[in-house]
JSON list of N, CA, C and O in Angstrom, two decimals:
[
{"chain": "A", "resi": 24, "resn": "UNK", "atom": "N", "xyz": [0.86, -1.18, 0.00]},
{"chain": "A", "resi": 24, "resn": "UNK", "atom": "CA", "xyz": [0.00, 0.00, 0.00]},
{"chain": "A", "resi": 24, "resn": "UNK", "atom": "C", "xyz": [0.90, 1.24, 0.00]},
{"chain": "A", "resi": 24, "resn": "UNK", "atom": "O", "xyz": [1.66, 1.46, 0.93]},
{"chain": "A", "resi": 25, "resn": "UNK", "atom": "N", "xyz": [0.81, 2.05, -1.03]},
{"chain": "A", "resi": 25, "resn": "UNK", "atom": "CA", "xyz": [1.63, 3.25, -1.15]},
{"chain": "A", "resi": 25, "resn": "UNK", "atom": "C", "xyz": [1.14, 4.33, -0.20]},
{"chain": "A", "resi": 25, "resn": "UNK", "atom": "O", "xyz": [0.05, 4.26, 0.35]},
{"chain": "A", "resi": 26, "resn": "UNK", "atom": "N", "xyz": [1.97, 5.33, -0.04]},
{"chain": "A", "resi": 26, "resn": "UNK", "atom": "CA", "xyz": [1.60, 6.48, 0.77]},
{"chain": "A", "resi": 26, "resn": "UNK", "atom": "C", "xyz": [1.01, 7.56, -0.11]},
{"chain": "A", "resi": 26, "resn": "UNK", "atom": "O", "xyz": [1.19, 7.56, -1.33]},
{"chain": "A", "resi": 27, "resn": "UNK", "atom": "N", "xyz": [0.27, 8.48, 0.50]},
{"chain": "A", "resi": 27, "resn": "UNK", "atom": "CA", "xyz": [-0.26, 9.64, -0.24]},
{"chain": "A", "resi": 27, "resn": "UNK", "atom": "C", "xyz": [-0.07, 10.88, 0.62]},
{"chain": "A", "resi": 27, "resn": "UNK", "atom": "O", "xyz": [0.05, 10.81, 1.84]},
{"chain": "A", "resi": 28, "resn": "UNK", "atom": "N", "xyz": [-0.06, 12.02, -0.04]},
{"chain": "A", "resi": 28, "resn": "UNK", "atom": "CA", "xyz": [0.12, 13.29, 0.63]},
{"chain": "A", "resi": 28, "resn": "UNK", "atom": "C", "xyz": [-1.23, 13.99, 0.70]},
{"chain": "A", "resi": 28, "resn": "UNK", "atom": "O", "xyz": [-1.90, 14.16, -0.32]},
{"chain": "A", "resi": 29, "resn": "UNK", "atom": "N", "xyz": [-1.64, 14.37, 1.89]},
{"chain": "A", "resi": 29, "resn": "UNK", "atom": "CA", "xyz": [-2.95, 14.99, 2.10]},
{"chain": "A", "resi": 29, "resn": "UNK", "atom": "C", "xyz": [-2.89, 16.51, 1.89]},
{"chain": "A", "resi": 29, "resn": "UNK", "atom": "O", "xyz": [-1.82, 17.08, 1.65]},
{"chain": "A", "resi": 30, "resn": "UNK", "atom": "N", "xyz": [-4.03, 17.14, 2.03]},
{"chain": "A", "resi": 30, "resn": "UNK", "atom": "CA", "xyz": [-4.13, 18.60, 1.88]},
{"chain": "A", "resi": 30, "resn": "UNK", "atom": "C", "xyz": [-3.40, 19.36, 2.97]},
{"chain": "A", "resi": 30, "resn": "UNK", "atom": "O", "xyz": [-3.28, 20.58, 2.90]},
{"chain": "A", "resi": 31, "resn": "UNK", "atom": "N", "xyz": [-2.91, 18.65, 3.98]},
{"chain": "A", "resi": 31, "resn": "UNK", "atom": "CA", "xyz": [-2.15, 19.29, 5.05]},
{"chain": "A", "resi": 31, "resn": "UNK", "atom": "C", "xyz": [-0.73, 19.67, 4.59]},
{"chain": "A", "resi": 31, "resn": "UNK", "atom": "O", "xyz": [0.01, 20.33, 5.30]},
{"chain": "A", "resi": 32, "resn": "UNK", "atom": "N", "xyz": [-0.36, 19.25, 3.39]},
{"chain": "A", "resi": 32, "resn": "UNK", "atom": "CA", "xyz": [0.98, 19.51, 2.84]},
{"chain": "A", "resi": 32, "resn": "UNK", "atom": "C", "xyz": [1.23, 21.01, 2.73]},
{"chain": "A", "resi": 32, "resn": "UNK", "atom": "O", "xyz": [0.39, 21.77, 2.23]},
{"chain": "A", "resi": 33, "resn": "UNK", "atom": "N", "xyz": [2.40, 21.43, 3.22]},
{"chain": "A", "resi": 33, "resn": "UNK", "atom": "CA", "xyz": [2.79, 22.85, 3.14]},
{"chain": "A", "resi": 33, "resn": "UNK", "atom": "C", "xyz": [3.87, 23.08, 2.08]},
{"chain": "A", "resi": 33, "resn": "UNK", "atom": "O", "xyz": [4.48, 24.14, 2.01]},
{"chain": "A", "resi": 34, "resn": "UNK", "atom": "N", "xyz": [4.12, 22.06, 1.25]},
{"chain": "A", "resi": 34, "resn": "UNK", "atom": "CA", "xyz": [5.08, 22.12, 0.14]},
{"chain": "A", "resi": 34, "resn": "UNK", "atom": "C", "xyz": [6.49, 22.53, 0.58]},
{"chain": "A", "resi": 34, "resn": "UNK", "atom": "O", "xyz": [7.16, 23.30, -0.10]},
{"chain": "A", "resi": 35, "resn": "UNK", "atom": "N", "xyz": [6.94, 21.96, 1.69]},
{"chain": "A", "resi": 35, "resn": "UNK", "atom": "CA", "xyz": [8.28, 22.29, 2.18]},
{"chain": "A", "resi": 35, "resn": "UNK", "atom": "C", "xyz": [9.37, 21.49, 1.46]},
{"chain": "A", "resi": 35, "resn": "UNK", "atom": "O", "xyz": [10.53, 21.89, 1.45]},
{"chain": "A", "resi": 36, "resn": "UNK", "atom": "N", "xyz": [9.01, 20.33, 0.88]},
{"chain": "A", "resi": 36, "resn": "UNK", "atom": "CA", "xyz": [9.95, 19.52, 0.13]},
{"chain": "A", "resi": 36, "resn": "UNK", "atom": "C", "xyz": [10.78, 18.55, 0.95]},
{"chain": "A", "resi": 36, "resn": "UNK", "atom": "O", "xyz": [11.59, 17.81, 0.40]},
{"chain": "A", "resi": 37, "resn": "UNK", "atom": "N", "xyz": [10.58, 18.51, 2.25]},
{"chain": "A", "resi": 37, "resn": "UNK", "atom": "CA", "xyz": [11.35, 17.60, 3.11]},
{"chain": "A", "resi": 37, "resn": "UNK", "atom": "C", "xyz": [11.15, 16.15, 2.70]},
{"chain": "A", "resi": 37, "resn": "UNK", "atom": "O", "xyz": [12.10, 15.36, 2.69]},
{"chain": "A", "resi": 38, "resn": "UNK", "atom": "N", "xyz": [9.95, 15.78, 2.34]},
{"chain": "A", "resi": 38, "resn": "UNK", "atom": "CA", "xyz": [9.65, 14.41, 1.96]},
{"chain": "A", "resi": 38, "resn": "UNK", "atom": "C", "xyz": [10.37, 14.00, 0.68]},
{"chain": "A", "resi": 38, "resn": "UNK", "atom": "O", "xyz": [10.90, 12.90, 0.58]},
{"chain": "A", "resi": 39, "resn": "UNK", "atom": "N", "xyz": [10.39, 14.89, -0.30]},
{"chain": "A", "resi": 39, "resn": "UNK", "atom": "CA", "xyz": [11.05, 14.59, -1.58]},
{"chain": "A", "resi": 39, "resn": "UNK", "atom": "C", "xyz": [12.53, 14.35, -1.39]},
{"chain": "A", "resi": 39, "resn": "UNK", "atom": "O", "xyz": [13.11, 13.46, -2.03]},
{"chain": "A", "resi": 40, "resn": "UNK", "atom": "N", "xyz": [13.15, 15.11, -0.53]},
{"chain": "A", "resi": 40, "resn": "UNK", "atom": "CA", "xyz": [14.58, 14.94, -0.26]},
{"chain": "A", "resi": 40, "resn": "UNK", "atom": "C", "xyz": [14.86, 13.61, 0.43]},
{"chain": "A", "resi": 40, "resn": "UNK", "atom": "O", "xyz": [15.93, 13.03, 0.25]},
{"chain": "A", "resi": 41, "resn": "UNK", "atom": "N", "xyz": [13.93, 13.10, 1.21]},
{"chain": "A", "resi": 41, "resn": "UNK", "atom": "CA", "xyz": [14.12, 11.88, 1.99]},
{"chain": "A", "resi": 41, "resn": "UNK", "atom": "C", "xyz": [13.81, 10.61, 1.21]},
{"chain": "A", "resi": 41, "resn": "UNK", "atom": "O", "xyz": [14.30, 9.54, 1.54]},
{"chain": "A", "resi": 42, "resn": "UNK", "atom": "N", "xyz": [13.02, 10.70, 0.16]},
{"chain": "A", "resi": 42, "resn": "UNK", "atom": "CA", "xyz": [12.58, 9.52, -0.59]},
{"chain": "A", "resi": 42, "resn": "UNK", "atom": "C", "xyz": [13.75, 8.85, -1.31]},
{"chain": "A", "resi": 42, "resn": "UNK", "atom": "O", "xyz": [14.38, 9.47, -2.17]},
{"chain": "A", "resi": 43, "resn": "UNK", "atom": "N", "xyz": [14.02, 7.57, -0.99]},
{"chain": "A", "resi": 43, "resn": "UNK", "atom": "CA", "xyz": [15.17, 6.89, -1.60]},
{"chain": "A", "resi": 43, "resn": "UNK", "atom": "C", "xyz": [14.97, 6.49, -3.06]},
{"chain": "A", "resi": 43, "resn": "UNK", "atom": "O", "xyz": [15.94, 6.16, -3.74]},
{"chain": "A", "resi": 44, "resn": "UNK", "atom": "N", "xyz": [13.73, 6.52, -3.56]},
{"chain": "A", "resi": 44, "resn": "UNK", "atom": "CA", "xyz": [13.46, 6.13, -4.94]},
{"chain": "A", "resi": 44, "resn": "UNK", "atom": "C", "xyz": [12.89, 7.27, -5.78]},
{"chain": "A", "resi": 44, "resn": "UNK", "atom": "O", "xyz": [12.40, 7.06, -6.89]},
{"chain": "A", "resi": 45, "resn": "UNK", "atom": "N", "xyz": [12.95, 8.48, -5.27]},
{"chain": "A", "resi": 45, "resn": "UNK", "atom": "CA", "xyz": [12.48, 9.68, -5.99]},
{"chain": "A", "resi": 45, "resn": "UNK", "atom": "C", "xyz": [11.04, 9.54, -6.47]},
{"chain": "A", "resi": 45, "resn": "UNK", "atom": "O", "xyz": [10.71, 9.92, -7.60]},
{"chain": "A", "resi": 46, "resn": "UNK", "atom": "N", "xyz": [10.18, 9.02, -5.61]},
{"chain": "A", "resi": 46, "resn": "UNK", "atom": "CA", "xyz": [8.77, 8.85, -5.96]},
{"chain": "A", "resi": 46, "resn": "UNK", "atom": "C", "xyz": [7.94, 10.10, -5.70]},
{"chain": "A", "resi": 46, "resn": "UNK", "atom": "O", "xyz": [6.77, 10.14, -6.05]},
{"chain": "A", "resi": 47, "resn": "UNK", "atom": "N", "xyz": [8.55, 11.13, -5.11]},
{"chain": "A", "resi": 47, "resn": "UNK", "atom": "CA", "xyz": [7.81, 12.34, -4.74]},
{"chain": "A", "resi": 47, "resn": "UNK", "atom": "C", "xyz": [8.25, 13.51, -5.60]},
{"chain": "A", "resi": 47, "resn": "UNK", "atom": "O", "xyz": [9.44, 13.76, -5.78]},
{"chain": "A", "resi": 48, "resn": "UNK", "atom": "N", "xyz": [7.26, 14.22, -6.13]},
{"chain": "A", "resi": 48, "resn": "UNK", "atom": "CA", "xyz": [7.55, 15.38, -6.97]},
{"chain": "A", "resi": 48, "resn": "UNK", "atom": "C", "xyz": [6.56, 16.49, -6.67]},
{"chain": "A", "resi": 48, "resn": "UNK", "atom": "O", "xyz": [5.53, 16.28, -6.04]},
{"chain": "A", "resi": 49, "resn": "UNK", "atom": "N", "xyz": [6.89, 17.69, -7.15]},
{"chain": "A", "resi": 49, "resn": "UNK", "atom": "CA", "xyz": [5.99, 18.83, -6.96]},
{"chain": "A", "resi": 49, "resn": "UNK", "atom": "C", "xyz": [4.79, 18.70, -7.88]},
{"chain": "A", "resi": 49, "resn": "UNK", "atom": "O", "xyz": [4.94, 18.48, -9.08]},
{"chain": "A", "resi": 50, "resn": "UNK", "atom": "N", "xyz": [3.61, 18.83, -7.30]},
{"chain": "A", "resi": 50, "resn": "UNK", "atom": "CA", "xyz": [2.39, 18.83, -8.10]},
{"chain": "A", "resi": 50, "resn": "UNK", "atom": "C", "xyz": [1.93, 20.26, -8.32]},
{"chain": "A", "resi": 50, "resn": "UNK", "atom": "O", "xyz": [2.70, 21.20, -8.11]},
{"chain": "A", "resi": 51, "resn": "UNK", "atom": "N", "xyz": [0.70, 20.45, -8.71]},
{"chain": "A", "resi": 51, "resn": "UNK", "atom": "CA", "xyz": [0.17, 21.79, -8.95]},
{"chain": "A", "resi": 51, "resn": "UNK", "atom": "C", "xyz": [0.07, 22.60, -7.67]},
{"chain": "A", "resi": 51, "resn": "UNK", "atom": "O", "xyz": [0.48, 23.76, -7.63]},
{"chain": "A", "resi": 52, "resn": "UNK", "atom": "N", "xyz": [-0.50, 21.99, -6.62]},
{"chain": "A", "resi": 52, "resn": "UNK", "atom": "CA", "xyz": [-0.72, 22.72, -5.38]},
{"chain": "A", "resi": 52, "resn": "UNK", "atom": "C", "xyz": [0.14, 22.21, -4.23]},
{"chain": "A", "resi": 52, "resn": "UNK", "atom": "O", "xyz": [0.32, 22.90, -3.23]},
{"chain": "A", "resi": 53, "resn": "UNK", "atom": "N", "xyz": [0.63, 20.98, -4.34]},
{"chain": "A", "resi": 53, "resn": "UNK", "atom": "CA", "xyz": [1.40, 20.36, -3.26]},
{"chain": "A", "resi": 53, "resn": "UNK", "atom": "C", "xyz": [2.21, 19.22, -3.85]},
{"chain": "A", "resi": 53, "resn": "UNK", "atom": "O", "xyz": [2.09, 18.91, -5.03]},
{"chain": "A", "resi": 54, "resn": "UNK", "atom": "N", "xyz": [3.03, 18.60, -3.04]},
{"chain": "A", "resi": 54, "resn": "UNK", "atom": "CA", "xyz": [3.81, 17.47, -3.50]},
{"chain": "A", "resi": 54, "resn": "UNK", "atom": "C", "xyz": [2.91, 16.25, -3.67]},
{"chain": "A", "resi": 54, "resn": "UNK", "atom": "O", "xyz": [1.88, 16.14, -3.03]},
{"chain": "A", "resi": 55, "resn": "UNK", "atom": "N", "xyz": [3.31, 15.34, -4.57]},
{"chain": "A", "resi": 55, "resn": "UNK", "atom": "CA", "xyz": [2.55, 14.13, -4.84]},
{"chain": "A", "resi": 55, "resn": "UNK", "atom": "C", "xyz": [3.49, 12.93, -4.86]},
{"chain": "A", "resi": 55, "resn": "UNK", "atom": "O", "xyz": [4.68, 13.06, -5.15]},
{"chain": "A", "resi": 56, "resn": "UNK", "atom": "N", "xyz": [2.95, 11.76, -4.54]},
{"chain": "A", "resi": 56, "resn": "UNK", "atom": "CA", "xyz": [3.73, 10.52, -4.54]},
{"chain": "A", "resi": 56, "resn": "UNK", "atom": "C", "xyz": [3.24, 9.64, -5.68]},
{"chain": "A", "resi": 56, "resn": "UNK", "atom": "O", "xyz": [2.04, 9.38, -5.81]},
{"chain": "A", "resi": 57, "resn": "UNK", "atom": "N", "xyz": [4.16, 9.16, -6.50]},
{"chain": "A", "resi": 57, "resn": "UNK", "atom": "CA", "xyz": [3.83, 8.23, -7.58]},
{"chain": "A", "resi": 57, "resn": "UNK", "atom": "C", "xyz": [3.67, 6.84, -6.94]},
{"chain": "A", "resi": 57, "resn": "UNK", "atom": "O", "xyz": [4.65, 6.25, -6.48]},
{"chain": "A", "resi": 58, "resn": "UNK", "atom": "N", "xyz": [2.45, 6.31, -6.91]},
{"chain": "A", "resi": 58, "resn": "UNK", "atom": "CA", "xyz": [2.21, 5.03, -6.23]},
{"chain": "A", "resi": 58, "resn": "UNK", "atom": "C", "xyz": [2.92, 3.85, -6.89]},
{"chain": "A", "resi": 58, "resn": "UNK", "atom": "O", "xyz": [3.20, 2.85, -6.24]},
{"chain": "A", "resi": 59, "resn": "UNK", "atom": "N", "xyz": [3.25, 3.96, -8.17]},
{"chain": "A", "resi": 59, "resn": "UNK", "atom": "CA", "xyz": [3.93, 2.88, -8.86]},
{"chain": "A", "resi": 59, "resn": "UNK", "atom": "C", "xyz": [5.42, 2.84, -8.52]},
{"chain": "A", "resi": 59, "resn": "UNK", "atom": "O", "xyz": [6.06, 1.80, -8.65]},
{"chain": "A", "resi": 60, "resn": "UNK", "atom": "N", "xyz": [5.96, 3.96, -8.10]},
{"chain": "A", "resi": 60, "resn": "UNK", "atom": "CA", "xyz": [7.38, 4.05, -7.75]},
{"chain": "A", "resi": 60, "resn": "UNK", "atom": "C", "xyz": [7.60, 3.87, -6.25]},
{"chain": "A", "resi": 60, "resn": "UNK", "atom": "O", "xyz": [8.64, 3.36, -5.84]},
{"chain": "A", "resi": 61, "resn": "UNK", "atom": "N", "xyz": [6.64, 4.24, -5.44]},
{"chain": "A", "resi": 61, "resn": "UNK", "atom": "CA", "xyz": [6.74, 4.17, -3.98]},
{"chain": "A", "resi": 61, "resn": "UNK", "atom": "C", "xyz": [7.04, 2.74, -3.52]},
{"chain": "A", "resi": 61, "resn": "UNK", "atom": "O", "xyz": [6.38, 1.79, -3.95]},
{"chain": "A", "resi": 62, "resn": "UNK", "atom": "N", "xyz": [8.04, 2.60, -2.64]},
{"chain": "A", "resi": 62, "resn": "UNK", "atom": "CA", "xyz": [8.39, 1.27, -2.11]},
{"chain": "A", "resi": 62, "resn": "UNK", "atom": "C", "xyz": [7.87, 1.08, -0.68]},
{"chain": "A", "resi": 62, "resn": "UNK", "atom": "O", "xyz": [8.24, 0.14, 0.01]},
{"chain": "A", "resi": 63, "resn": "UNK", "atom": "N", "xyz": [7.04, 2.01, -0.24]},
{"chain": "A", "resi": 63, "resn": "UNK", "atom": "CA", "xyz": [6.35, 1.91, 1.06]},
{"chain": "A", "resi": 63, "resn": "UNK", "atom": "C", "xyz": [7.31, 1.83, 2.24]},
{"chain": "A", "resi": 63, "resn": "UNK", "atom": "O", "xyz": [7.05, 1.14, 3.22]},
{"chain": "A", "resi": 64, "resn": "UNK", "atom": "N", "xyz": [8.42, 2.57, 2.17]},
{"chain": "A", "resi": 64, "resn": "UNK", "atom": "CA", "xyz": [9.40, 2.52, 3.25]},
{"chain": "A", "resi": 64, "resn": "UNK", "atom": "C", "xyz": [9.02, 3.40, 4.44]},
{"chain": "A", "resi": 64, "resn": "UNK", "atom": "O", "xyz": [9.48, 3.19, 5.55]},
{"chain": "A", "resi": 65, "resn": "UNK", "atom": "N", "xyz": [8.17, 4.42, 4.19]},
{"chain": "A", "resi": 65, "resn": "UNK", "atom": "CA", "xyz": [7.72, 5.29, 5.27]},
{"chain": "A", "resi": 65, "resn": "UNK", "atom": "C", "xyz": [8.66, 6.43, 5.62]},
{"chain": "A", "resi": 65, "resn": "UNK", "atom": "O", "xyz": [8.40, 7.20, 6.53]},
{"chain": "A", "resi": 66, "resn": "UNK", "atom": "N", "xyz": [9.77, 6.55, 4.89]},
{"chain": "A", "resi": 66, "resn": "UNK", "atom": "CA", "xyz": [10.74, 7.61, 5.18]},
{"chain": "A", "resi": 66, "resn": "UNK", "atom": "C", "xyz": [10.11, 8.99, 5.03]},
{"chain": "A", "resi": 66, "resn": "UNK", "atom": "O", "xyz": [10.37, 9.89, 5.83]},
{"chain": "A", "resi": 67, "resn": "UNK", "atom": "N", "xyz": [9.26, 9.15, 4.05]},
{"chain": "A", "resi": 67, "resn": "UNK", "atom": "CA", "xyz": [8.62, 10.45, 3.82]},
{"chain": "A", "resi": 67, "resn": "UNK", "atom": "C", "xyz": [7.69, 10.81, 4.98]},
{"chain": "A", "resi": 67, "resn": "UNK", "atom": "O", "xyz": [7.69, 11.95, 5.46]},
{"chain": "A", "resi": 68, "resn": "UNK", "atom": "N", "xyz": [6.91, 9.84, 5.43]},
{"chain": "A", "resi": 68, "resn": "UNK", "atom": "CA", "xyz": [5.95, 10.10, 6.51]},
{"chain": "A", "resi": 68, "resn": "UNK", "atom": "C", "xyz": [6.64, 10.49, 7.80]},
{"chain": "A", "resi": 68, "resn": "UNK", "atom": "O", "xyz": [6.17, 11.37, 8.52]},
{"chain": "A", "resi": 69, "resn": "UNK", "atom": "N", "xyz": [7.76, 9.85, 8.08]},
{"chain": "A", "resi": 69, "resn": "UNK", "atom": "CA", "xyz": [8.47, 10.17, 9.33]},
{"chain": "A", "resi": 69, "resn": "UNK", "atom": "C", "xyz": [9.20, 11.50, 9.25]},
{"chain": "A", "resi": 69, "resn": "UNK", "atom": "O", "xyz": [9.53, 12.08, 10.27]},
{"chain": "A", "resi": 70, "resn": "UNK", "atom": "N", "xyz": [9.41, 12.01, 8.04]},
{"chain": "A", "resi": 70, "resn": "UNK", "atom": "CA", "xyz": [10.12, 13.27, 7.84]},
{"chain": "A", "resi": 70, "resn": "UNK", "atom": "C", "xyz": [9.17, 14.46, 7.81]},
{"chain": "A", "resi": 70, "resn": "UNK", "atom": "O", "xyz": [9.55, 15.58, 8.15]},
{"chain": "A", "resi": 71, "resn": "UNK", "atom": "N", "xyz": [7.94, 14.25, 7.41]},
{"chain": "A", "resi": 71, "resn": "UNK", "atom": "CA", "xyz": [6.99, 15.35, 7.22]},
{"chain": "A", "resi": 71, "resn": "UNK", "atom": "C", "xyz": [6.72, 16.11, 8.52]},
{"chain": "A", "resi": 71, "resn": "UNK", "atom": "O", "xyz": [6.24, 15.52, 9.49]},
{"chain": "A", "resi": 72, "resn": "UNK", "atom": "N", "xyz": [7.00, 17.41, 8.54]},
{"chain": "A", "resi": 72, "resn": "UNK", "atom": "CA", "xyz": [6.78, 18.20, 9.75]},
{"chain": "A", "resi": 72, "resn": "UNK", "atom": "C", "xyz": [5.30, 18.47, 10.04]},
{"chain": "A", "resi": 72, "resn": "UNK", "atom": "O", "xyz": [4.95, 18.87, 11.15]},
{"chain": "A", "resi": 73, "resn": "UNK", "atom": "N", "xyz": [4.45, 18.22, 9.06]},
{"chain": "A", "resi": 73, "resn": "UNK", "atom": "CA", "xyz": [3.03, 18.53, 9.20]},
{"chain": "A", "resi": 73, "resn": "UNK", "atom": "C", "xyz": [2.16, 17.28, 9.27]},
{"chain": "A", "resi": 73, "resn": "UNK", "atom": "O", "xyz": [0.94, 17.38, 9.25]},
{"chain": "A", "resi": 74, "resn": "UNK", "atom": "N", "xyz": [2.80, 16.10, 9.31]},
{"chain": "A", "resi": 74, "resn": "UNK", "atom": "CA", "xyz": [2.08, 14.83, 9.33]},
{"chain": "A", "resi": 74, "resn": "UNK", "atom": "C", "xyz": [1.06, 14.73, 8.20]},
{"chain": "A", "resi": 74, "resn": "UNK", "atom": "O", "xyz": [-0.06, 14.25, 8.38]},
{"chain": "A", "resi": 75, "resn": "UNK", "atom": "N", "xyz": [1.47, 15.20, 7.01]},
{"chain": "A", "resi": 75, "resn": "UNK", "atom": "CA", "xyz": [0.58, 15.23, 5.86]},
{"chain": "A", "resi": 75, "resn": "UNK", "atom": "C", "xyz": [0.67, 14.00, 4.99]},
{"chain": "A", "resi": 75, "resn": "UNK", "atom": "O", "xyz": [-0.02, 13.91, 3.98]},
{"chain": "A", "resi": 76, "resn": "UNK", "atom": "N", "xyz": [1.51, 13.03, 5.37]},
{"chain": "A", "resi": 76, "resn": "UNK", "atom": "CA", "xyz": [1.68, 11.82, 4.56]},
{"chain": "A", "resi": 76, "resn": "UNK", "atom": "C", "xyz": [1.11, 10.63, 5.32]},
{"chain": "A", "resi": 76, "resn": "UNK", "atom": "O", "xyz": [1.52, 10.35, 6.45]},
{"chain": "A", "resi": 77, "resn": "UNK", "atom": "N", "xyz": [0.18, 9.94, 4.65]},
{"chain": "A", "resi": 77, "resn": "UNK", "atom": "CA", "xyz": [-0.50, 8.80, 5.28]},
{"chain": "A", "resi": 77, "resn": "UNK", "atom": "C", "xyz": [-0.51, 7.61, 4.32]},
{"chain": "A", "resi": 77, "resn": "UNK", "atom": "O", "xyz": [-0.33, 7.78, 3.12]},
{"chain": "A", "resi": 78, "resn": "UNK", "atom": "N", "xyz": [-0.73, 6.41, 4.87]},
{"chain": "A", "resi": 78, "resn": "UNK", "atom": "CA", "xyz": [-0.87, 5.25, 4.00]},
{"chain": "A", "resi": 78, "resn": "UNK", "atom": "C", "xyz": [-2.16, 5.35, 3.22]},
{"chain": "A", "resi": 78, "resn": "UNK", "atom": "O", "xyz": [-3.19, 5.75, 3.75]},
{"chain": "A", "resi": 79, "resn": "UNK", "atom": "N", "xyz": [-2.09, 5.00, 1.95]},
{"chain": "A", "resi": 79, "resn": "UNK", "atom": "CA", "xyz": [-3.25, 5.11, 1.07]},
{"chain": "A", "resi": 79, "resn": "UNK", "atom": "C", "xyz": [-4.12, 3.87, 1.19]},
{"chain": "A", "resi": 79, "resn": "UNK", "atom": "O", "xyz": [-3.68, 2.79, 1.30]}
]
C-alpha cells in the first residue's frame, strides 16, 4: 500500500529529499507521490513536519 500526501501539505519539500526512490515530486498545489514508484518505506511520513503523509 503506497503512501499519499494529504491537503495538510505545506510544500516544504522535506519528503522529496528523503525519498530513496524519488517517488515524490511537486504537483500543482502540493507534492505528490507516484504510487507505482513508492516502495512503502515510510521515510517520507516520518520526515513530514506537518504529518501530511499517510498510508493510502
